[in-house]
Short mmCIF file of C-alpha atoms in Angstrom, two decimals:
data_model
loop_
_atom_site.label_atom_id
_atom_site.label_comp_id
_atom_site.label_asym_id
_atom_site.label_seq_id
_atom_site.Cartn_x
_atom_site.Cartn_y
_atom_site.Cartn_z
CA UNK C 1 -18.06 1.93 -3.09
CA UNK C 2 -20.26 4.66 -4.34
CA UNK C 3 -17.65 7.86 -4.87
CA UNK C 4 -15.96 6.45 -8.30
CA UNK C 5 -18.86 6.36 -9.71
CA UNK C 6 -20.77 2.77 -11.88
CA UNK C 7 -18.30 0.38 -13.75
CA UNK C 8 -15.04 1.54 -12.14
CA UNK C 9 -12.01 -0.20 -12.49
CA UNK C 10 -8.94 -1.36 -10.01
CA UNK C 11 -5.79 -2.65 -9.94
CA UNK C 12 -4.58 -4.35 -6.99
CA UNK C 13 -0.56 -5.05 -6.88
CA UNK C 14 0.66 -7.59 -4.72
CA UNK C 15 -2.73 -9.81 -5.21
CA UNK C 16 -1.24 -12.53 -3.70
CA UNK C 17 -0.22 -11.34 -0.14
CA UNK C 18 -3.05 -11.85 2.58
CA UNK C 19 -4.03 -7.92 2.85
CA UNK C 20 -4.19 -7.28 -1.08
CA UNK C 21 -5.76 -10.91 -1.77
CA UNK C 22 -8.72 -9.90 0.54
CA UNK C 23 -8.66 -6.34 -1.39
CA UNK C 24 -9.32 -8.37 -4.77
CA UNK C 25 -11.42 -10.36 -3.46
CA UNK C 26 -13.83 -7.23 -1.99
CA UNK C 27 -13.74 -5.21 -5.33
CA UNK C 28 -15.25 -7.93 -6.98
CA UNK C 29 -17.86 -7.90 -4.31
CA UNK C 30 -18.59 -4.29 -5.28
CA UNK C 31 -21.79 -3.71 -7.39
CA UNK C 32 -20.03 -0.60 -8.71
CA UNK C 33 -16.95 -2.17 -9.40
CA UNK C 34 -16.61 -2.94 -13.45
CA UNK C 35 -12.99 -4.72 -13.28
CA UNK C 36 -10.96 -5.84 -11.06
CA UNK C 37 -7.09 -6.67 -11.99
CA UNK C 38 -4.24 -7.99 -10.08
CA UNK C 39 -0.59 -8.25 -10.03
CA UNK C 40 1.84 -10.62 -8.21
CA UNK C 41 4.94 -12.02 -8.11
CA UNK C 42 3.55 -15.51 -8.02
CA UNK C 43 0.98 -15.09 -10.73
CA UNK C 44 2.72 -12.16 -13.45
CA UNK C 45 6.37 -12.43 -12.49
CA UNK C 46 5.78 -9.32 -10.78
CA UNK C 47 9.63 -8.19 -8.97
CA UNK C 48 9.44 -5.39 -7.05
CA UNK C 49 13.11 -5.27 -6.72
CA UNK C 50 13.73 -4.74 -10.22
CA UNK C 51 12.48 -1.44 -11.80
CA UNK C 52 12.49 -2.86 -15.15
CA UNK C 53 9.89 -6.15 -14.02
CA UNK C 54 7.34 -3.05 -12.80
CA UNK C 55 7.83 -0.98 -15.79
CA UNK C 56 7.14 -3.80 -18.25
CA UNK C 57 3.75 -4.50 -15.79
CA UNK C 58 2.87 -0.94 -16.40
CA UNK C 59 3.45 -0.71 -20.11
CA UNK C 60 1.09 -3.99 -21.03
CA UNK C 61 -1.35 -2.23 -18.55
CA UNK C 62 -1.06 1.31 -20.41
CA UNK C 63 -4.31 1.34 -22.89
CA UNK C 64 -6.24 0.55 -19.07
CA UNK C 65 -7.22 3.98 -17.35
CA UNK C 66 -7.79 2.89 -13.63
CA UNK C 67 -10.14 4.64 -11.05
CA UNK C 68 -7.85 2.98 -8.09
CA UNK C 69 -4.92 1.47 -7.48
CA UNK C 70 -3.65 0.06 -4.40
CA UNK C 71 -0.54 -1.52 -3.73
CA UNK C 72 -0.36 -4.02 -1.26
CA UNK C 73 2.91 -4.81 -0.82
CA UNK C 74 5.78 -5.79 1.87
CA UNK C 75 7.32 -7.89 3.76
CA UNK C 76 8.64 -8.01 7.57
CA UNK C 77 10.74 -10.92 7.77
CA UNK C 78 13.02 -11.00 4.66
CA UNK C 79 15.08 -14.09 3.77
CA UNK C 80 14.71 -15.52 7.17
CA UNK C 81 15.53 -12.08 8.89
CA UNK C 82 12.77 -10.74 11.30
CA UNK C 83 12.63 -6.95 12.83
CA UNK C 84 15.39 -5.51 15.14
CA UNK C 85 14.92 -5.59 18.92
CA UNK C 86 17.75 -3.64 19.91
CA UNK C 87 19.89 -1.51 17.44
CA UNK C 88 22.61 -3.66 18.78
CA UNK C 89 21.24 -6.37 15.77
CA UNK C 90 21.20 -3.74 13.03
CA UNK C 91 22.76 -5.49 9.82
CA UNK C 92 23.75 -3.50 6.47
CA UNK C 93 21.88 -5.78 4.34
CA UNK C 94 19.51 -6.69 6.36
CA UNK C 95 18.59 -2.85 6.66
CA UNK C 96 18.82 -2.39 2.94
CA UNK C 97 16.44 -5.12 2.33
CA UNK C 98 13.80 -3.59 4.14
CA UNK C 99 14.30 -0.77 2.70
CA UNK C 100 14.16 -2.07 -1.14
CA UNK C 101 11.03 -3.94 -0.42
CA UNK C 102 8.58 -1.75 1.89
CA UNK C 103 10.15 1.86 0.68
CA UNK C 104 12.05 1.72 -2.96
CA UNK C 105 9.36 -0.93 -4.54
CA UNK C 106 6.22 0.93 -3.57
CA UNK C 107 8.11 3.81 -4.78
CA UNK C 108 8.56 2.85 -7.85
CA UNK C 109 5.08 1.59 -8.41
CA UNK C 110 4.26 5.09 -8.00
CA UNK C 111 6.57 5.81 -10.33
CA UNK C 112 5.06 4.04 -13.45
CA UNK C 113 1.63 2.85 -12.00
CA UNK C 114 0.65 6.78 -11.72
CA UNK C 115 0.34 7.39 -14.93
CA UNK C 116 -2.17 4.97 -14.98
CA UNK C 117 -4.70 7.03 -13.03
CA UNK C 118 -7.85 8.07 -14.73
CA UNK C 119 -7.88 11.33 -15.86
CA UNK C 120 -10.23 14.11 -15.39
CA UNK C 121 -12.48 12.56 -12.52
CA UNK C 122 -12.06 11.41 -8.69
CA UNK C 123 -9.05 8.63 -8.57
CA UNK C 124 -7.13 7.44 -5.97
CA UNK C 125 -3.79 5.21 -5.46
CA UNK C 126 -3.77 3.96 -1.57
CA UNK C 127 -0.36 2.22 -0.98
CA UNK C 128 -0.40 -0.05 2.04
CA UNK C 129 1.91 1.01 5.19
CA UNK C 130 2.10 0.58 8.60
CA UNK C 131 1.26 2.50 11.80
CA UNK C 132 4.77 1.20 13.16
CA UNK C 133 6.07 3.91 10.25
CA UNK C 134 5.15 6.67 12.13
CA UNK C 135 7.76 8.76 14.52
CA UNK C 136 5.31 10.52 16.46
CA UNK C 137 3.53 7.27 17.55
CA UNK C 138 6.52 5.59 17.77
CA UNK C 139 6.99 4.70 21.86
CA UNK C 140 7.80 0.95 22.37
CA UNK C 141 11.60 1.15 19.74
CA UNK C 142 13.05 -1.95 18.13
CA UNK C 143 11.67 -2.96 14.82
CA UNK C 144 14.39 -0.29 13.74
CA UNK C 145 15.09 -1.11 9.96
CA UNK C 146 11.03 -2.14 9.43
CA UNK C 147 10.03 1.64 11.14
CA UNK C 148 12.17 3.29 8.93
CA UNK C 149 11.43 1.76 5.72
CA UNK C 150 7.97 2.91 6.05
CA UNK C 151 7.99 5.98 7.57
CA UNK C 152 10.59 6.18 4.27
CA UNK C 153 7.47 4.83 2.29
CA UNK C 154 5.06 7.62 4.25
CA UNK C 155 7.33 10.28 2.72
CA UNK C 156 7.23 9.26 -0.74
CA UNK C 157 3.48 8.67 -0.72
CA UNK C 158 3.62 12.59 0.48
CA UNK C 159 5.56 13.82 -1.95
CA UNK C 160 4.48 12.16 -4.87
CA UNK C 161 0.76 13.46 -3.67
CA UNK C 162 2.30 16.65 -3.46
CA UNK C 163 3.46 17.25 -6.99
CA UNK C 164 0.60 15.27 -8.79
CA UNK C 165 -1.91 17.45 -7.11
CA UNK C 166 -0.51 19.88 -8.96
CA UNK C 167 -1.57 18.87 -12.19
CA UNK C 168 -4.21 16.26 -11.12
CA UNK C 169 -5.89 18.35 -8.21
CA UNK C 170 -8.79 15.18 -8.70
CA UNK C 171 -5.93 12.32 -8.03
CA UNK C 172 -5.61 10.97 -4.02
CA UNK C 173 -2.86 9.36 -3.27
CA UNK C 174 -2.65 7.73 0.36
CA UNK C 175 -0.96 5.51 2.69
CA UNK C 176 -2.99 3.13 4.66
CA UNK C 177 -2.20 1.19 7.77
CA UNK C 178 -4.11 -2.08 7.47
CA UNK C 179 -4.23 -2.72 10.98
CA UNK C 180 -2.72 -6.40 12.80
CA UNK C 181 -4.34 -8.38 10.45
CA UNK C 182 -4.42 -12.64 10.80
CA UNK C 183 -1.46 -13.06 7.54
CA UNK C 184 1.99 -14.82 7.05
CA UNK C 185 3.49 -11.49 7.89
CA UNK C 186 2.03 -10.58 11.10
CA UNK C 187 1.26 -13.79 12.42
CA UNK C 188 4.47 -14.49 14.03
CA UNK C 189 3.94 -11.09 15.69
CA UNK C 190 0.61 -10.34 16.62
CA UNK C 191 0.23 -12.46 19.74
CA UNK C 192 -0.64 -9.09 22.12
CA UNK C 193 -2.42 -8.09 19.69
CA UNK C 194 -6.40 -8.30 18.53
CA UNK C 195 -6.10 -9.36 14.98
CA UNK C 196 -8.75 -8.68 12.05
CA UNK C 197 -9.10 -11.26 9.26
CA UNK C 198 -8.11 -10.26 5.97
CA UNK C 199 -11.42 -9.88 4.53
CA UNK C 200 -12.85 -7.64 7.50
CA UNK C 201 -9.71 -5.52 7.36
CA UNK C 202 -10.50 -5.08 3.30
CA UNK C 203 -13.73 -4.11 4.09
CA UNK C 204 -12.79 -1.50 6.12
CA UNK C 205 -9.57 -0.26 4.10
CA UNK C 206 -12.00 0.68 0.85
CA UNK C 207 -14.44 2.10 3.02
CA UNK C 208 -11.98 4.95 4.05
CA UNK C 209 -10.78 5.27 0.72
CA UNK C 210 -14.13 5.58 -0.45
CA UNK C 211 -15.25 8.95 1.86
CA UNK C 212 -11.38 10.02 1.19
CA UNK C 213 -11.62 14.00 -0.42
CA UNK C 214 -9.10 15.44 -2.93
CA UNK C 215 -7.23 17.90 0.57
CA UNK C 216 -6.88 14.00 1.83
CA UNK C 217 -4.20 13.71 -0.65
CA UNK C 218 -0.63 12.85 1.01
CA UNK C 219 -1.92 11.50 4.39
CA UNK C 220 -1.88 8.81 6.27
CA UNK C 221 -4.93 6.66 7.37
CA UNK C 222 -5.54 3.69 9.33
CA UNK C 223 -8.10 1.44 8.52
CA UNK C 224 -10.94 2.91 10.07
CA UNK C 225 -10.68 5.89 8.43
CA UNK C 226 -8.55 7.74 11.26
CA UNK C 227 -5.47 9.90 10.58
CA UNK C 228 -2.35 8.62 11.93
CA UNK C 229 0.28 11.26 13.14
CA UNK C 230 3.91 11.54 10.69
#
């Protein structure tokens, strides 16, 4: 990654997940990458379900200034629950806990993660989504409560870019469809589809970011670098 410039620094949260393992793992590969941090439930006590957990995260990161951020984060199957085929299945919770992982967590990583963004110079926060999020591509149903949550997750990333821009016209800030990649949380899914290994889909994810440009800002990429429709 040439485009933040020697010694940069990242922060990958939700380091412990397939997709943002394989991001750690290919900063630290980077010749221009300086430092490379992580967060995860598993390894920091890292809850995305309570706002207090990510602001305490935040605060012992605050003297850190970071050049990217990505959050890798979600889940499809919660507590034993997979995606919806029919709306017929549509449970309350069920809904709501896709919705507090894949849309209010990110969200609030946003929220005090942000601030963290170096100042003054080209930075970027890419927060991982999923094509399935979009409406306009959205032509096979089912997977009702999973959709939603991340086309809810698309918005925020928009409107958060939105109003930083306005004081941070240098900031990008992104959502990113990692693709049907071989991990826990596609696995039990992917079977008509051509997977990518974790590491190949990392390589490709910073890649885009890399050639992203400040009127990026707000969209929504797929791996390879290719806009994906709202």
């Amino acid at each position: 990654m040439k485009s933040f410039g020697e010694n940069f620094r990242a922060l990958v949260i939700g380091a412990s997940g397939g997709v943002g393992q394989a991001l750690a793992e290919s900063l630290l590969q980077q010749d221009a990458c300086g430092e490379v941090l992580t967060l995860s439930r598993s390894e920091d006590g890292l809850d995305l379900l309570d706002e207090n957990s990510i602001a305490e995260q935040a605060g012992k990161l605050a003297e850190k200034h970071f050049d990217l951020i990505v959050c890798a984060t979600g889940a499809l199957t919660i507590e034993g629950v997979g995606p919806e085929k029919t709306i017929k299945q549509i449970s309350p919770d069920a809904m709501a806990a896709q919705f507090a992982v894949n849309a209010i967590g990110p969200a609030l990583t946003l929220k005090h993660f942000t601030p963290l963004l170096r100042q003054s110079k080209r930075s970027a926060f890419a927060l991982v989504s999923a094509r399935v999020g979009s409406i306009g591509d959205n032509r096979l149903g089912g997977w009702i409560s999973y959709r939603s949550a991340k086309a809810a997750l698309n918005q925020i990333v928009r409107t958060t870019a939105i109003e930083v821009a306005r004081k941070r016209p240098d900031a990008i800030i992104v959502a990113i469809h990692p693709g049907t990649v071989n991990t826990p949380l596609s696995r039990p899914f992917g079977s008509n589809h051509t997977s990518t290994e974790p590491s190949e889909a990392a390589t490709m994810i910073l890649a885009t970011i890399d050639c992203l440009k400040s009127s990026d800002t707000g969209g929504f990429f797929a791996y390879d670098g290719s806009r994906i429709e709202w």
